PDB file of C-alpha atoms and ligand atoms in Angstrom:
ATOM      1  CA  MET A 654      -0.004  -0.003   0.001  1.00 50.00           C
ATOM      2  CA  ALA A 655       1.313   3.465  -0.843  1.00 51.00           C
ATOM      3  CA  GLN A 656       2.882   5.385   2.019  1.00 60.00           C
ATOM      4  CA  ASP A 657       0.643   8.378   1.432  1.00 69.00           C
ATOM      5  CA  ALA A 658      -2.511   6.255   1.436  1.00 84.00           C
ATOM      6  CA  LYS A 659      -5.304   8.165   3.095  1.00 94.00           C
ATOM      7  CA  LYS A 660      -6.810   6.807   6.254  1.00 96.00           C
ATOM      8  CA  TYR A 661     -10.386   7.460   7.353  1.00 98.00           C
ATOM      9  CA  GLU A 662     -11.687   6.880  10.863  1.00 98.00           C
ATOM     10  CA  GLY A 663     -15.056   5.296  11.368  1.00 98.00           C
ATOM     11  CA  SER A 664     -17.228   4.263  14.259  1.00 98.00           C
ATOM     12  CA  CYS A 665     -20.645   3.010  15.186  1.00 98.00           C
ATOM     13  CA  PHE A 666     -23.280   5.369  16.584  1.00 98.00           C
ATOM     14  CA  CYS A 667     -22.128   5.010  20.228  1.00 98.00           C
ATOM     15  CA  GLY A 668     -18.385   4.816  19.515  1.00 98.00           C
ATOM     16  CA  ALA A 669     -17.830   1.352  21.066  1.00 98.00           C
ATOM     17  CA  VAL A 670     -16.678   0.060  17.680  1.00 98.00           C
ATOM     18  CA  GLN A 671     -13.905   2.015  15.986  1.00 98.00           C
ATOM     19  CA  PHE A 672     -12.116   1.235  12.774  1.00 98.00           C
ATOM     20  CA  THR A 673     -10.193   2.735   9.897  1.00 98.00           C
ATOM     21  CA  VAL A 674     -10.320   2.324   6.163  1.00 98.00           C
ATOM     22  CA  THR A 675      -7.165   3.083   4.200  1.00 97.00           C
ATOM     23  CA  GLY A 676      -6.556   3.957   0.580  1.00 96.00           C
ATOM     24  CA  ALA A 677      -9.277   4.432  -1.972  1.00 95.00           C
ATOM     25  CA  PRO A 678     -12.536   2.587  -2.477  1.00 96.00           C
ATOM     26  CA  VAL A 679     -13.058   0.308  -5.467  1.00 94.00           C
ATOM     27  CA  ALA A 680     -16.466   1.887  -6.088  1.00 95.00           C
ATOM     28  CA  GLN A 681     -18.925   4.174  -4.367  1.00 96.00           C
ATOM     29  CA  GLY A 682     -22.512   5.138  -4.953  1.00 96.00           C
ATOM     30  CA  TYR A 683     -26.098   4.667  -3.874  1.00 97.00           C
ATOM     31  CA  CYS A 684     -27.826   1.333  -3.381  1.00 96.00           C
ATOM     32  CA  HIS A 685     -31.618   1.349  -3.726  1.00 97.00           C
ATOM     33  CA  CYS A 686     -32.200  -2.365  -3.053  1.00 95.00           C
ATOM     34  CA  THR A 687     -35.053  -3.537  -0.875  1.00 96.00           C
ATOM     35  CA  SER A 688     -32.649  -5.328   1.510  1.00 94.00           C
ATOM     36  CA  CYS A 689     -30.569  -2.214   2.187  1.00 94.00           C
ATOM     37  CA  ARG A 690     -33.706  -0.152   2.692  1.00 95.00           C
ATOM     38  CA  HIS A 691     -35.370  -2.646   4.974  1.00 95.00           C
ATOM     39  CA  TRP A 692     -32.263  -3.293   7.091  1.00 95.00           C
ATOM     40  CA  SER A 693     -31.239   0.342   7.417  1.00 93.00           C
ATOM     41  CA  ALA A 694     -34.789   1.737   7.626  1.00 93.00           C
ATOM     42  CA  GLY A 695     -33.568   4.410   5.210  1.00 94.00           C
ATOM     43  CA  PRO A 696     -34.616   5.161   1.637  1.00 95.00           C
ATOM     44  CA  ILE A 697     -31.125   4.716   0.132  1.00 95.00           C
ATOM     45  CA  ASN A 698     -27.784   3.270   1.257  1.00 95.00           C
ATOM     46  CA  ALA A 699     -24.693   5.336   0.454  1.00 97.00           C
ATOM     47  CA  PHE A 700     -22.045   2.637  -0.057  1.00 97.00           C
ATOM     48  CA  SER A 701     -18.309   2.598  -0.547  1.00 97.00           C
ATOM     49  CA  LEU A 702     -16.697  -0.711  -1.499  1.00 97.00           C
ATOM     50  CA  TRP A 703     -13.227  -1.523  -0.201  1.00 97.00           C
ATOM     51  CA  SER A 704     -10.854  -4.411  -0.350  1.00 97.00           C
ATOM     52  CA  PRO A 705     -11.123  -6.310   2.968  1.00 97.00           C
ATOM     53  CA  ASP A 706      -7.485  -5.615   3.890  1.00 96.00           C
ATOM     54  CA  SER A 707      -8.202  -1.842   3.760  1.00 97.00           C
ATOM     55  CA  VAL A 708     -10.465  -2.184   6.788  1.00 98.00           C
ATOM     56  CA  LYS A 709      -8.942  -2.460  10.273  1.00 98.00           C
ATOM     57  CA  ILE A 710     -10.980  -2.782  13.445  1.00 98.00           C
ATOM     58  CA  LEU A 711      -9.280  -0.753  16.191  1.00 98.00           C
ATOM     59  CA  LYS A 712     -11.690  -1.200  19.058  1.00 98.00           C
ATOM     60  CA  GLY A 713     -14.823  -3.121  19.967  1.00 98.00           C
ATOM     61  CA  ALA A 714     -14.354  -6.150  17.712  1.00 98.00           C
ATOM     62  CA  ASP A 715     -16.267  -8.154  20.359  1.00 98.00           C
ATOM     63  CA  LYS A 716     -19.224  -5.756  19.940  1.00 98.00           C
ATOM     64  CA  ILE A 717     -19.642  -6.439  16.238  1.00 98.00           C
ATOM     65  CA  GLY A 718     -22.722  -8.474  15.433  1.00 98.00           C
ATOM     66  CA  THR A 719     -23.203 -10.088  12.046  1.00 98.00           C
ATOM     67  CA  TYR A 720     -26.400 -11.063  10.294  1.00 97.00           C
ATOM     68  CA  HIS A 721     -26.649 -12.682   6.901  1.00 96.00           C
ATOM     69  CA  LYS A 722     -29.918 -13.339   5.168  1.00 94.00           C
ATOM     70  CA  THR A 723     -28.073 -14.442   2.037  1.00 94.00           C
ATOM     71  CA  GLU A 724     -24.546 -15.663   1.383  1.00 94.00           C
ATOM     72  CA  ARG A 725     -23.889 -12.466  -0.585  1.00 92.00           C
ATOM     73  CA  SER A 726     -24.132  -9.975   2.246  1.00 95.00           C
ATOM     74  CA  TYR A 727     -22.939 -10.301   5.863  1.00 97.00           C
ATOM     75  CA  ARG A 728     -24.282  -7.166   7.538  1.00 97.00           C
ATOM     76  CA  LYS A 729     -22.352  -5.902  10.556  1.00 98.00           C
ATOM     77  CA  TYR A 730     -23.594  -3.705  13.366  1.00 98.00           C
ATOM     78  CA  CYS A 731     -22.728  -2.665  16.899  1.00 98.00           C
ATOM     79  CA  THR A 732     -24.414  -4.889  19.485  1.00 98.00           C
ATOM     80  CA  ALA A 733     -24.319  -2.034  22.045  1.00 98.00           C
ATOM     81  CA  CYS A 734     -26.082   0.711  20.030  1.00 98.00           C
ATOM     82  CA  GLY A 735     -27.428  -1.125  16.988  1.00 97.00           C
ATOM     83  CA  GLY A 736     -25.620   1.278  14.685  1.00 97.00           C
ATOM     84  CA  HIS A 737     -24.689  -0.099  11.305  1.00 97.00           C
ATOM     85  CA  LEU A 738     -21.051  -0.464  10.308  1.00 98.00           C
ATOM     86  CA  MET A 739     -20.419  -2.335   7.087  1.00 98.00           C
ATOM     87  CA  THR A 740     -21.441  -5.292   4.941  1.00 97.00           C
ATOM     88  CA  ASP A 741     -19.053  -8.035   3.888  1.00 97.00           C
ATOM     89  CA  HIS A 742     -19.581  -9.312   0.352  1.00 95.00           C
ATOM     90  CA  PRO A 743     -17.401 -12.458   0.431  1.00 95.00           C
ATOM     91  CA  ALA A 744     -18.230 -13.505  -3.154  1.00 92.00           C
ATOM     92  CA  TRP A 745     -16.950 -10.175  -4.492  1.00 91.00           C
ATOM     93  CA  LYS A 746     -14.095  -9.984  -1.922  1.00 95.00           C
ATOM     94  CA  LEU A 747     -15.306  -6.481  -1.029  1.00 96.00           C
ATOM     95  CA  VAL A 748     -16.543  -4.735   2.075  1.00 97.00           C
ATOM     96  CA  ASP A 749     -19.218  -2.063   1.863  1.00 97.00           C
ATOM     97  CA  VAL A 750     -18.389   0.558   4.455  1.00 98.00           C
ATOM     98  CA  TYR A 751     -21.390   2.875   4.745  1.00 97.00           C
ATOM     99  CA  ALA A 752     -20.351   6.389   3.788  1.00 97.00           C
ATOM    100  CA  ALA A 753     -22.284   7.742   6.759  1.00 96.00           C
ATOM    101  CA  VAL A 754     -20.014   5.972   9.295  1.00 97.00           C
ATOM    102  CA  ILE A 755     -16.751   7.368   7.881  1.00 98.00           C
ATOM    103  CA  PRO A 756     -17.408  11.128   8.130  1.00 96.00           C
ATOM    104  CA  SER A 757     -13.936  12.257   7.049  1.00 95.00           C
ATOM    105  CA  PHE A 758     -14.221  10.312   3.790  1.00 96.00           C
ATOM    106  CA  SER A 759     -15.355  12.585   0.980  1.00 94.00           C
ATOM    107  CA  PHE A 760     -18.153  10.534  -0.559  1.00 96.00           C
ATOM    108  CA  GLN A 761     -18.296  10.957  -4.340  1.00 96.00           C
ATOM    109  CA  PRO A 762     -21.046   8.752  -5.723  1.00 95.00           C
ATOM    110  CA  GLN A 763     -20.400   7.300  -9.170  1.00 95.00           C
ATOM    111  CA  VAL A 764     -23.365   5.029  -9.712  1.00 95.00           C
ATOM    112  CA  HIS A 765     -26.791   3.982  -8.526  1.00 96.00           C
ATOM    113  CA  VAL A 766     -27.282   0.228  -8.113  1.00 95.00           C
ATOM    114  CA  HIS A 767     -30.490  -1.818  -7.914  1.00 95.00           C
ATOM    115  CA  TYR A 768     -32.294   1.243  -9.252  1.00 95.00           C
ATOM    116  CA  GLN A 769     -35.274  -0.857 -10.348  1.00 95.00           C
ATOM    117  CA  GLU A 770     -36.093  -1.284  -6.632  1.00 95.00           C
ATOM    118  CA  LYS A 771     -35.994   2.452  -5.881  1.00 94.00           C
ATOM    119  CA  VAL A 772     -38.568   4.325  -3.854  1.00 94.00           C
ATOM    120  CA  THR A 773     -36.646   7.606  -3.964  1.00 92.00           C
ATOM    121  CA  PRO A 774     -35.819   8.668  -7.517  1.00 92.00           C
ATOM    122  CA  MET A 775     -32.682  10.786  -7.907  1.00 89.00           C
ATOM    123  CA  GLN A 776     -32.097  12.707 -11.109  1.00 86.00           C
ATOM    124  CA  HIS A 777     -28.610  14.084 -11.285  1.00 84.00           C
ATOM    125  CA  GLY A 778     -27.092  12.367 -14.307  1.00 87.00           C
ATOM    126  CA  LEU A 779     -25.258   9.423 -12.691  1.00 91.00           C
ATOM    127  CA  PRO A 780     -25.657   6.005 -14.334  1.00 92.00           C
ATOM    128  CA  LYS A 781     -28.543   3.952 -12.943  1.00 94.00           C
ATOM    129  CA  PHE A 782     -27.972   0.195 -12.917  1.00 94.00           C
ATOM    130  CA  LYS A 783     -31.020  -2.050 -12.902  1.00 94.00           C
ATOM    131  CA  HIS A 784     -29.029  -4.497 -10.763  1.00 93.00           C
ATOM    132  CA  ILE A 785     -25.265  -3.982 -10.451  1.00 91.00           C
ATOM    133  CA  PRO A 786     -22.466  -3.119 -12.887  1.00 91.00           C
ATOM    134  CA  LYS A 787     -20.514  -5.837 -14.717  1.00 90.00           C
ATOM    135  CA  GLU A 788     -17.415  -4.903 -12.693  1.00 83.00           C
ATOM    136  CA  MET A 789     -19.288  -5.930  -9.571  1.00 80.00           C
ATOM    137  CA  GLY A 790     -20.425  -9.232 -11.039  1.00 82.00           C
ATOM    138  CA  GLY A 791     -23.816  -8.098 -12.317  1.00 88.00           C
ATOM    139  CA  PRO A 792     -25.497  -7.935 -15.723  1.00 92.00           C
ATOM    140  CA  GLY A 793     -24.645  -4.272 -16.222  1.00 93.00           C
ATOM    141  CA  GLN A 794     -28.028  -3.262 -17.555  1.00 95.00           C
ATOM    142  CA  THR A 795     -28.861   0.405 -17.024  1.00 94.00           C
ATOM    143  CA  LEU A 796     -32.164   2.242 -16.650  1.00 93.00           C
ATOM    144  CA  ALA A 797     -33.206   5.720 -17.748  1.00 89.00           C
ATOM    145  CA  GLU A 798     -33.576   8.389 -15.071  1.00 85.00           C
TER     146      GLU A 798
HETATM  147 ZN1   ZN B2000     -22.180   1.285  19.067  1.00 91.28          ZN
HETATM  148 ZN1   ZN B2001     -28.466  -2.699  -1.334  1.00 91.28          ZN
END
């Protein structure tokens, strides 16, 4: 890893779990899928995808709960406050660190994924993938705004 790699500090809502992500994300954007919405109770998930070795847990590893409804997504949260942290995607060898839990990271969305499942349309010119891009293992089909 480059010596000048940027490091971003993250934590859960109560601060019991603290971690860093280092370097640059592989991709970042907005996920509109039903699972993200239902789990987060929010209309959209702002994601940033990192290689697993970019993520280091500094504190509270014993407070991290994991839930997986499917083999694709292992969702991690703080067992003390319930705050969401990240989602492991083992099949893609990527970790989605929610942009909202790494405040010093300057989130620059590039794509919308699972846009066919949206409840909150966003019209600002970024590509809208029906599922996910080819680079992320999906069919790559896009939708109009
Ligand atoms: Zn917490
Ligand atoms: Zn999603």
